[in-house]
mmCIF file of C-alpha atoms and ligand atoms in Angstrom:
data_model
loop_
_atom_site.group_PDB
_atom_site.id
_atom_site.type_symbol
_atom_site.label_atom_id
_atom_site.label_comp_id
_atom_site.label_asym_id
_atom_site.label_seq_id
_atom_site.Cartn_x
_atom_site.Cartn_y
_atom_site.Cartn_z
ATOM 1 C CA UNK A 1 -3.504 -116.643 55.815
ATOM 2 C CA UNK A 2 -2.981 -112.904 54.773
ATOM 3 C CA UNK A 3 -5.403 -111.386 51.957
ATOM 4 C CA UNK A 4 -2.452 -109.862 49.794
ATOM 5 C CA UNK A 5 -4.034 -107.773 47.509
ATOM 6 C CA UNK A 6 -7.485 -106.403 46.881
ATOM 7 C CA UNK A 7 -7.816 -107.393 43.336
ATOM 8 C CA UNK A 8 -5.306 -107.613 40.871
ATOM 9 C CA UNK A 9 -5.313 -105.229 37.833
ATOM 10 C CA UNK A 10 -6.081 -106.821 34.293
ATOM 11 C CA UNK A 11 -3.753 -104.700 31.899
ATOM 12 C CA UNK A 12 -4.753 -107.103 28.950
ATOM 13 C CA UNK A 13 -7.827 -108.748 28.646
ATOM 14 C CA UNK A 14 -6.636 -110.895 25.658
ATOM 15 C CA UNK A 15 -9.329 -113.645 26.049
ATOM 16 C CA UNK A 16 -6.388 -116.332 25.691
ATOM 17 C CA UNK A 17 -7.634 -119.932 25.545
ATOM 18 C CA UNK A 18 -4.794 -120.984 27.450
ATOM 19 C CA UNK A 19 -2.536 -117.964 28.556
ATOM 20 C CA UNK A 20 0.896 -119.230 29.990
ATOM 21 C CA UNK A 21 4.568 -118.831 30.247
ATOM 22 C CA UNK A 22 5.021 -115.212 31.470
ATOM 23 C CA UNK A 23 8.475 -114.164 31.440
ATOM 24 C CA UNK A 24 10.060 -110.770 32.246
ATOM 25 C CA UNK A 25 13.137 -110.022 29.502
ATOM 26 C CA UNK A 26 14.703 -106.942 30.970
ATOM 27 C CA UNK A 27 16.588 -106.080 28.027
ATOM 28 C CA UNK A 28 13.544 -105.226 26.386
ATOM 29 C CA UNK A 29 11.753 -103.901 29.790
ATOM 30 C CA UNK A 30 8.691 -106.167 28.288
ATOM 31 C CA UNK A 31 6.899 -109.045 29.503
ATOM 32 C CA UNK A 32 6.163 -111.907 27.004
ATOM 33 C CA UNK A 33 3.510 -114.568 27.409
ATOM 34 C CA UNK A 34 1.772 -117.050 25.157
ATOM 35 C CA UNK A 35 -1.706 -118.569 24.292
ATOM 36 C CA UNK A 36 -0.437 -122.182 23.905
ATOM 37 C CA UNK A 37 -3.588 -123.386 22.348
ATOM 38 C CA UNK A 38 -3.582 -120.598 19.866
ATOM 39 C CA UNK A 39 0.214 -120.274 18.847
ATOM 40 C CA UNK A 40 0.065 -116.902 19.615
ATOM 41 C CA UNK A 41 3.129 -115.144 21.287
ATOM 42 C CA UNK A 42 2.284 -111.683 23.208
ATOM 43 C CA UNK A 43 4.380 -108.973 24.609
ATOM 44 C CA UNK A 44 3.338 -106.378 26.974
ATOM 45 C CA UNK A 45 5.276 -103.452 27.775
ATOM 46 C CA UNK A 46 4.058 -101.928 30.892
ATOM 47 C CA UNK A 47 3.126 -98.081 30.861
ATOM 48 C CA UNK A 48 6.345 -97.540 33.228
ATOM 49 C CA UNK A 49 8.397 -99.136 30.382
ATOM 50 C CA UNK A 50 11.627 -97.008 29.824
ATOM 51 C CA UNK A 51 11.914 -98.116 26.415
ATOM 52 C CA UNK A 52 9.017 -96.422 24.805
ATOM 53 C CA UNK A 53 7.639 -99.594 23.099
ATOM 54 C CA UNK A 54 4.437 -100.194 22.024
ATOM 55 C CA UNK A 55 2.452 -101.490 24.907
ATOM 56 C CA UNK A 56 0.672 -104.881 23.144
ATOM 57 C CA UNK A 57 2.093 -106.877 20.483
ATOM 58 C CA UNK A 58 1.115 -110.415 19.217
ATOM 59 C CA UNK A 59 2.725 -113.098 16.716
ATOM 60 C CA UNK A 60 0.610 -115.677 15.438
ATOM 61 C CA UNK A 61 3.218 -118.621 14.906
ATOM 62 C CA UNK A 62 3.130 -121.682 12.922
ATOM 63 C CA UNK A 63 4.054 -123.891 15.660
ATOM 64 C CA UNK A 64 2.594 -124.220 19.374
ATOM 65 C CA UNK A 65 4.791 -122.562 21.463
ATOM 66 C CA UNK A 66 4.244 -122.984 25.602
ATOM 67 C CA UNK A 67 7.066 -121.552 26.895
ATOM 68 C CA UNK A 68 10.291 -119.188 26.108
ATOM 69 C CA UNK A 69 13.121 -117.565 27.835
ATOM 70 C CA UNK A 70 15.450 -114.844 26.771
ATOM 71 C CA UNK A 71 19.301 -116.078 25.457
ATOM 72 C CA UNK A 72 22.251 -114.766 26.134
ATOM 73 C CA UNK A 73 23.293 -112.991 23.013
ATOM 74 C CA UNK A 74 19.670 -112.241 21.753
ATOM 75 C CA UNK A 75 16.689 -114.162 20.963
ATOM 76 C CA UNK A 76 15.057 -117.014 22.681
ATOM 77 C CA UNK A 77 14.593 -120.470 23.538
ATOM 78 C CA UNK A 78 11.581 -122.166 23.645
ATOM 79 C CA UNK A 79 9.217 -125.059 24.138
ATOM 80 C CA UNK A 80 7.437 -126.215 20.961
ATOM 81 C CA UNK A 81 4.849 -128.948 20.872
ATOM 82 C CA UNK A 82 7.377 -131.848 20.417
ATOM 83 C CA UNK A 83 10.570 -130.223 21.921
ATOM 84 C CA UNK A 84 12.911 -127.555 22.149
ATOM 85 C CA UNK A 85 13.545 -124.417 19.800
ATOM 86 C CA UNK A 86 15.450 -121.328 19.234
ATOM 87 C CA UNK A 87 13.552 -118.385 18.475
ATOM 88 C CA UNK A 88 14.392 -115.273 16.647
ATOM 89 C CA UNK A 89 13.011 -111.998 15.010
ATOM 90 C CA UNK A 90 12.425 -112.792 11.479
ATOM 91 C CA UNK A 91 11.104 -109.347 9.843
ATOM 92 C CA UNK A 92 7.968 -108.849 11.535
ATOM 93 C CA UNK A 93 7.620 -112.145 12.546
ATOM 94 C CA UNK A 94 9.263 -114.890 14.657
ATOM 95 C CA UNK A 95 11.424 -117.564 13.500
ATOM 96 C CA UNK A 96 11.746 -121.046 14.784
ATOM 97 C CA UNK A 97 14.258 -123.306 14.632
ATOM 98 C CA UNK A 98 13.553 -126.845 16.214
ATOM 99 C CA UNK A 99 16.119 -128.373 18.411
ATOM 100 C CA UNK A 100 14.831 -131.862 19.210
ATOM 101 C CA UNK A 101 11.726 -133.858 19.366
ATOM 102 C CA UNK A 102 12.066 -135.703 22.478
ATOM 103 C CA UNK A 103 8.289 -136.137 22.312
ATOM 104 C CA UNK A 104 7.722 -136.887 18.871
ATOM 105 C CA UNK A 105 7.545 -140.747 19.569
ATOM 106 C CA UNK A 106 4.391 -139.862 21.904
ATOM 107 C CA UNK A 107 2.050 -138.638 19.590
ATOM 108 C CA UNK A 108 -0.662 -137.504 22.074
ATOM 109 C CA UNK A 109 1.774 -135.513 24.165
ATOM 110 C CA UNK A 110 2.751 -131.742 24.125
ATOM 111 C CA UNK A 111 5.171 -129.916 25.875
ATOM 112 C CA UNK A 112 4.302 -127.412 28.340
ATOM 113 C CA UNK A 113 5.553 -124.882 30.992
ATOM 114 C CA UNK A 114 9.341 -124.147 31.372
ATOM 115 C CA UNK A 115 11.753 -121.871 33.117
ATOM 116 C CA UNK A 116 15.304 -120.825 33.342
ATOM 117 C CA UNK A 117 17.427 -121.584 36.582
ATOM 118 C CA UNK A 118 20.002 -119.445 38.148
ATOM 119 C CA UNK A 119 22.666 -121.727 36.262
ATOM 120 C CA UNK A 120 21.150 -120.455 32.948
ATOM 121 C CA UNK A 121 19.491 -123.896 31.754
ATOM 122 C CA UNK A 122 15.871 -124.208 30.362
ATOM 123 C CA UNK A 123 14.152 -126.742 32.003
ATOM 124 C CA UNK A 124 10.475 -127.735 30.550
ATOM 125 C CA UNK A 125 7.980 -130.497 30.887
ATOM 126 C CA UNK A 126 5.740 -132.604 28.536
ATOM 127 C CA UNK A 127 2.320 -133.797 29.294
ATOM 128 C CA UNK A 128 -0.736 -135.726 27.800
ATOM 129 C CA UNK A 129 -2.648 -133.331 25.811
ATOM 130 C CA UNK A 130 -5.461 -135.104 26.712
ATOM 131 C CA UNK A 131 -4.533 -135.063 30.290
ATOM 132 C CA UNK A 132 -5.150 -138.420 31.283
ATOM 133 C CA UNK A 133 -2.108 -140.502 30.928
ATOM 134 C CA UNK A 134 1.114 -140.333 32.580
ATOM 135 C CA UNK A 135 3.317 -139.950 29.813
ATOM 136 C CA UNK A 136 4.754 -136.671 30.688
ATOM 137 C CA UNK A 137 8.259 -136.046 31.601
ATOM 138 C CA UNK A 138 10.770 -133.395 32.788
ATOM 139 C CA UNK A 139 13.502 -132.036 30.507
ATOM 140 C CA UNK A 140 16.740 -129.753 30.665
ATOM 141 C CA UNK A 141 18.212 -127.867 28.023
ATOM 142 C CA UNK A 142 21.731 -126.997 28.461
ATOM 143 C CA UNK A 143 23.589 -123.849 27.133
ATOM 144 C CA UNK A 144 25.490 -126.114 24.554
ATOM 145 C CA UNK A 145 21.598 -127.176 23.377
ATOM 146 C CA UNK A 146 22.010 -131.017 24.556
ATOM 147 C CA UNK A 147 19.128 -131.826 26.484
ATOM 148 C CA UNK A 148 18.286 -134.422 28.972
ATOM 149 C CA UNK A 149 15.143 -136.339 30.261
ATOM 150 C CA UNK A 150 15.283 -136.362 34.016
ATOM 151 C CA UNK A 151 12.086 -137.231 35.174
ATOM 152 C CA UNK A 152 8.841 -139.094 34.134
ATOM 153 C CA UNK A 153 5.388 -140.357 35.144
ATOM 154 C CA UNK A 154 3.688 -136.938 34.944
ATOM 155 C CA UNK A 155 0.191 -136.453 33.276
ATOM 156 C CA UNK A 156 0.249 -132.585 33.559
ATOM 157 C CA UNK A 157 3.903 -131.225 34.338
ATOM 158 C CA UNK A 158 3.962 -127.505 35.743
ATOM 159 C CA UNK A 159 6.458 -125.428 36.800
ATOM 160 C CA UNK A 160 9.187 -125.631 37.153
ATOM 161 C CA UNK A 161 10.723 -123.207 39.429
ATOM 162 C CA UNK A 162 13.664 -122.730 41.933
ATOM 163 C CA UNK A 163 14.572 -121.666 45.167
ATOM 164 C CA UNK A 164 16.864 -118.446 44.885
ATOM 165 C CA UNK A 165 19.960 -120.115 45.478
ATOM 166 C CA UNK A 166 19.081 -122.782 42.831
ATOM 167 C CA UNK A 167 19.624 -125.487 45.289
ATOM 168 C CA UNK A 168 15.863 -126.599 45.081
ATOM 169 C CA UNK A 169 13.767 -127.335 41.977
ATOM 170 C CA UNK A 170 10.182 -127.532 42.442
ATOM 171 C CA UNK A 171 8.046 -129.063 39.916
ATOM 172 C CA UNK A 172 4.205 -130.242 39.973
ATOM 173 C CA UNK A 173 1.909 -132.891 38.574
ATOM 174 C CA UNK A 174 -1.236 -130.547 38.257
ATOM 175 C CA UNK A 175 -3.832 -133.826 37.819
ATOM 176 C CA UNK A 176 -1.947 -135.199 40.909
ATOM 177 C CA UNK A 177 -2.384 -131.882 42.813
ATOM 178 C CA UNK A 178 1.151 -132.281 43.851
ATOM 179 C CA UNK A 179 4.142 -130.002 44.080
ATOM 180 C CA UNK A 180 7.361 -131.887 44.442
ATOM 181 C CA UNK A 181 10.540 -130.491 45.486
ATOM 182 C CA UNK A 182 13.994 -132.075 44.381
ATOM 183 C CA UNK A 183 17.693 -131.209 45.624
ATOM 184 C CA UNK A 184 19.047 -129.677 42.632
ATOM 185 C CA UNK A 185 22.818 -130.151 42.374
ATOM 186 C CA UNK A 186 25.162 -127.720 40.992
ATOM 187 C CA UNK A 187 25.425 -129.949 37.804
ATOM 188 C CA UNK A 188 21.884 -129.908 37.367
ATOM 189 C CA UNK A 189 21.000 -133.380 38.293
ATOM 190 C CA UNK A 190 17.840 -133.601 40.536
ATOM 191 C CA UNK A 191 17.939 -135.726 43.489
ATOM 192 C CA UNK A 192 15.667 -136.789 46.354
ATOM 193 C CA UNK A 193 12.348 -136.146 44.974
ATOM 194 C CA UNK A 194 9.944 -135.203 47.702
ATOM 195 C CA UNK A 195 6.465 -134.239 48.030
ATOM 196 C CA UNK A 196 6.339 -130.490 48.748
ATOM 197 C CA UNK A 197 2.674 -130.108 48.739
ATOM 198 C CA UNK A 198 -0.163 -132.219 48.051
ATOM 199 C CA UNK A 199 -3.199 -129.638 47.416
ATOM 200 C CA UNK A 200 -6.885 -130.372 48.625
ATOM 201 C CA UNK A 201 -9.613 -130.793 46.125
ATOM 202 C CA UNK A 202 -11.507 -127.610 47.017
ATOM 203 C CA UNK A 203 -8.187 -125.521 46.087
ATOM 204 C CA UNK A 204 -8.457 -126.737 42.297
ATOM 205 C CA UNK A 205 -5.403 -127.992 40.819
ATOM 206 C CA UNK A 206 -1.606 -126.397 40.936
ATOM 207 C CA UNK A 207 -0.953 -124.916 37.705
ATOM 208 C CA UNK A 208 2.309 -122.835 37.040
ATOM 209 C CA UNK A 209 4.463 -120.895 39.722
ATOM 210 C CA UNK A 210 7.316 -118.799 40.699
ATOM 211 C CA UNK A 211 9.403 -118.025 43.729
ATOM 212 C CA UNK A 212 9.916 -114.806 45.349
ATOM 213 C CA UNK A 213 13.591 -113.409 46.709
ATOM 214 C CA UNK A 214 12.372 -114.680 50.203
ATOM 215 C CA UNK A 215 12.204 -118.283 48.822
ATOM 216 C CA UNK A 216 8.400 -118.462 49.071
ATOM 217 C CA UNK A 217 6.700 -120.159 46.305
ATOM 218 C CA UNK A 218 3.808 -118.666 44.523
ATOM 219 C CA UNK A 219 1.466 -121.424 43.106
ATOM 220 C CA UNK A 220 -1.619 -120.686 40.390
ATOM 221 C CA UNK A 221 -4.735 -122.618 40.982
ATOM 222 C CA UNK A 222 -6.521 -124.110 37.843
ATOM 223 C CA UNK A 223 -9.826 -124.168 39.013
ATOM 224 C CA UNK A 224 -9.033 -122.317 42.036
ATOM 225 C CA UNK A 225 -9.509 -118.647 41.325
ATOM 226 C CA UNK A 226 -6.108 -117.304 42.618
ATOM 227 C CA UNK A 227 -2.514 -117.645 43.493
ATOM 228 C CA UNK A 228 -1.322 -118.851 46.960
ATOM 229 C CA UNK A 229 1.905 -117.969 48.472
ATOM 230 C CA UNK A 230 3.547 -120.962 50.490
ATOM 231 C CA UNK A 231 6.542 -120.578 52.881
ATOM 232 C CA UNK A 232 9.805 -122.690 52.102
ATOM 233 C CA UNK A 233 8.223 -124.973 54.693
ATOM 234 C CA UNK A 234 5.308 -125.340 52.763
ATOM 235 C CA UNK A 235 2.787 -123.461 54.803
ATOM 236 C CA UNK A 236 0.116 -121.209 52.914
ATOM 237 C CA UNK A 237 0.833 -117.585 54.090
ATOM 238 C CA UNK A 238 -1.061 -115.573 51.674
ATOM 239 C CA UNK A 239 -3.495 -115.222 48.953
ATOM 240 C CA UNK A 240 -4.325 -113.366 45.897
ATOM 241 C CA UNK A 241 -7.917 -113.617 44.604
ATOM 242 C CA UNK A 242 -8.557 -113.176 40.880
ATOM 243 C CA UNK A 243 -12.124 -112.638 39.135
ATOM 244 C CA UNK A 244 -11.449 -115.775 36.942
ATOM 245 C CA UNK A 245 -11.444 -119.436 37.745
ATOM 246 C CA UNK A 246 -8.479 -120.878 35.416
ATOM 247 C CA UNK A 247 -5.041 -119.086 36.787
ATOM 248 C CA UNK A 248 -2.239 -120.878 34.883
ATOM 249 C CA UNK A 249 1.211 -119.143 35.592
ATOM 250 C CA UNK A 250 2.774 -116.301 36.798
ATOM 251 C CA UNK A 251 6.144 -114.313 37.082
ATOM 252 C CA UNK A 252 7.897 -111.279 38.953
ATOM 253 C CA UNK A 253 8.669 -108.524 36.699
ATOM 254 C CA UNK A 254 8.952 -104.593 36.053
ATOM 255 C CA UNK A 255 11.937 -102.791 36.427
ATOM 256 C CA UNK A 256 12.190 -103.201 40.215
ATOM 257 C CA UNK A 257 10.733 -107.137 40.043
ATOM 258 C CA UNK A 258 8.147 -106.011 42.323
ATOM 259 C CA UNK A 259 5.290 -106.648 40.093
ATOM 260 C CA UNK A 260 3.702 -110.144 39.898
ATOM 261 C CA UNK A 261 1.998 -110.721 36.290
ATOM 262 C CA UNK A 262 -0.599 -113.431 36.272
ATOM 263 C CA UNK A 263 -1.845 -115.458 33.107
ATOM 264 C CA UNK A 264 -5.188 -116.862 32.952
ATOM 265 C CA UNK A 265 -7.221 -118.996 30.616
ATOM 266 C CA UNK A 266 -10.700 -119.607 28.990
ATOM 267 C CA UNK A 267 -10.147 -122.976 28.128
ATOM 268 C CA UNK A 268 -12.800 -125.456 30.026
ATOM 269 C CA UNK A 269 -14.971 -122.852 30.734
ATOM 270 C CA UNK A 270 -18.765 -123.092 29.833
ATOM 271 C CA UNK A 271 -20.340 -120.309 27.938
ATOM 272 C CA UNK A 272 -22.322 -119.607 31.235
ATOM 273 C CA UNK A 273 -19.027 -119.645 33.235
ATOM 274 C CA UNK A 274 -17.329 -117.217 30.378
ATOM 275 C CA UNK A 275 -20.107 -114.867 30.916
ATOM 276 C CA UNK A 276 -19.679 -114.639 34.654
ATOM 277 C CA UNK A 277 -15.712 -114.102 33.814
ATOM 278 C CA UNK A 278 -15.340 -111.903 31.207
ATOM 279 C CA UNK A 279 -11.671 -111.259 32.359
ATOM 280 C CA UNK A 280 -11.021 -115.041 31.823
ATOM 281 C CA UNK A 281 -7.724 -115.515 29.555
ATOM 282 C CA UNK A 282 -6.555 -112.181 30.498
ATOM 283 C CA UNK A 283 -3.190 -110.815 31.864
ATOM 284 C CA UNK A 284 -3.490 -109.543 35.353
ATOM 285 C CA UNK A 285 -0.696 -107.737 37.666
ATOM 286 C CA UNK A 286 -0.182 -107.008 41.048
ATOM 287 C CA UNK A 287 2.166 -105.773 43.652
ATOM 288 C CA UNK A 288 2.185 -108.216 46.588
ATOM 289 C CA UNK A 289 4.816 -106.311 48.525
ATOM 290 C CA UNK A 290 7.395 -108.645 47.787
ATOM 291 C CA UNK A 291 10.186 -108.666 44.794
ATOM 292 C CA UNK A 292 11.143 -111.757 42.586
ATOM 293 C CA UNK A 293 14.810 -113.027 42.091
ATOM 294 C CA UNK A 294 16.547 -111.474 39.389
ATOM 295 C CA UNK A 295 15.789 -113.519 35.940
ATOM 296 C CA UNK A 296 18.678 -115.220 34.495
ATOM 297 C CA UNK A 297 19.243 -115.438 30.734
ATOM 298 C CA UNK A 298 19.302 -118.904 28.967
ATOM 299 C CA UNK A 299 23.269 -119.586 28.670
ATOM 300 C CA UNK A 300 23.830 -116.629 30.843
HETATM 301 O O1 LIG B 401 -1.295 -125.967 29.777
HETATM 302 C C1 LIG B 401 -1.937 -126.382 30.485
HETATM 303 O O2 LIG B 401 -3.150 -127.295 30.426
HETATM 304 C C2 LIG B 401 -3.474 -127.579 31.446
HETATM 305 C C3 LIG B 401 -4.843 -127.180 31.831
HETATM 306 O O3 LIG B 401 -5.969 -127.664 30.539
HETATM 307 C C4 LIG B 401 -2.532 -127.331 32.523
HETATM 308 O O4 LIG B 401 -3.317 -126.929 33.764
HETATM 309 C C5 LIG B 401 -2.278 -125.954 32.026
HETATM 310 O O5 LIG B 401 -0.745 -125.736 32.387
#
């Protein structure tokens, strides 16, 4: 398997408890990401930013936020603890308008990762926050702000992500170490759920993921110290090693979409492990020699 990068650069040693949800917002030339457990929204403007914005900004939120996506017309949609929400600038802060709490009837649950597909629909999964019970589900929020529950029986949902032609939906149950692939119908119906990857115990747990413009899947490994690139046929063909164990999510970003940004976490590490991993919870980036597909706005 090809080693893709000597070592990614840590561009923000943020010491996030649970760094997640990186998303490139082209209209701002900025990368947003979250610290789920601290309810913080981060914004990173890379040095090559053409907009001259501040390099790093953070907002402490009133709600637990696990994923966001820029919305056509401005603002964001997001996954907060028990459902979907609209987010919008509110003075110097962030306003949050809940849209519906499909998980509010499952007290131990929270939402986790989420992404927009090429049709402008926002998909997000819920999970048992105690990481034991299969009470998690996969939801889709449509541009008319209606949502549907489309798959269930997950312990820890992760991803989702989509093939560049939007015909395959990939979605993960981290605790089962399983990445599923669905045929995605043009109406947004996932069909024909198959096991795409079943990862071995020694590779840690599959966490967040993204695809590149060649249709390869980039899977972050919780407890696995890196990111693995898989071919559309499911063959491991590349690897990026990181100096931290808990690698949570990634996305292609930057003016040319050729930079892979990677989030990580301090959660679950002992004091001794944290001492050995001073950059745990940091935001990393590298250029693995391939681009990501053009990001799509919610409702776009
Ligand atoms: O949000 C998350 O929580 C678990 C880790 O505790 C999961 O792997 C990660 O995506």
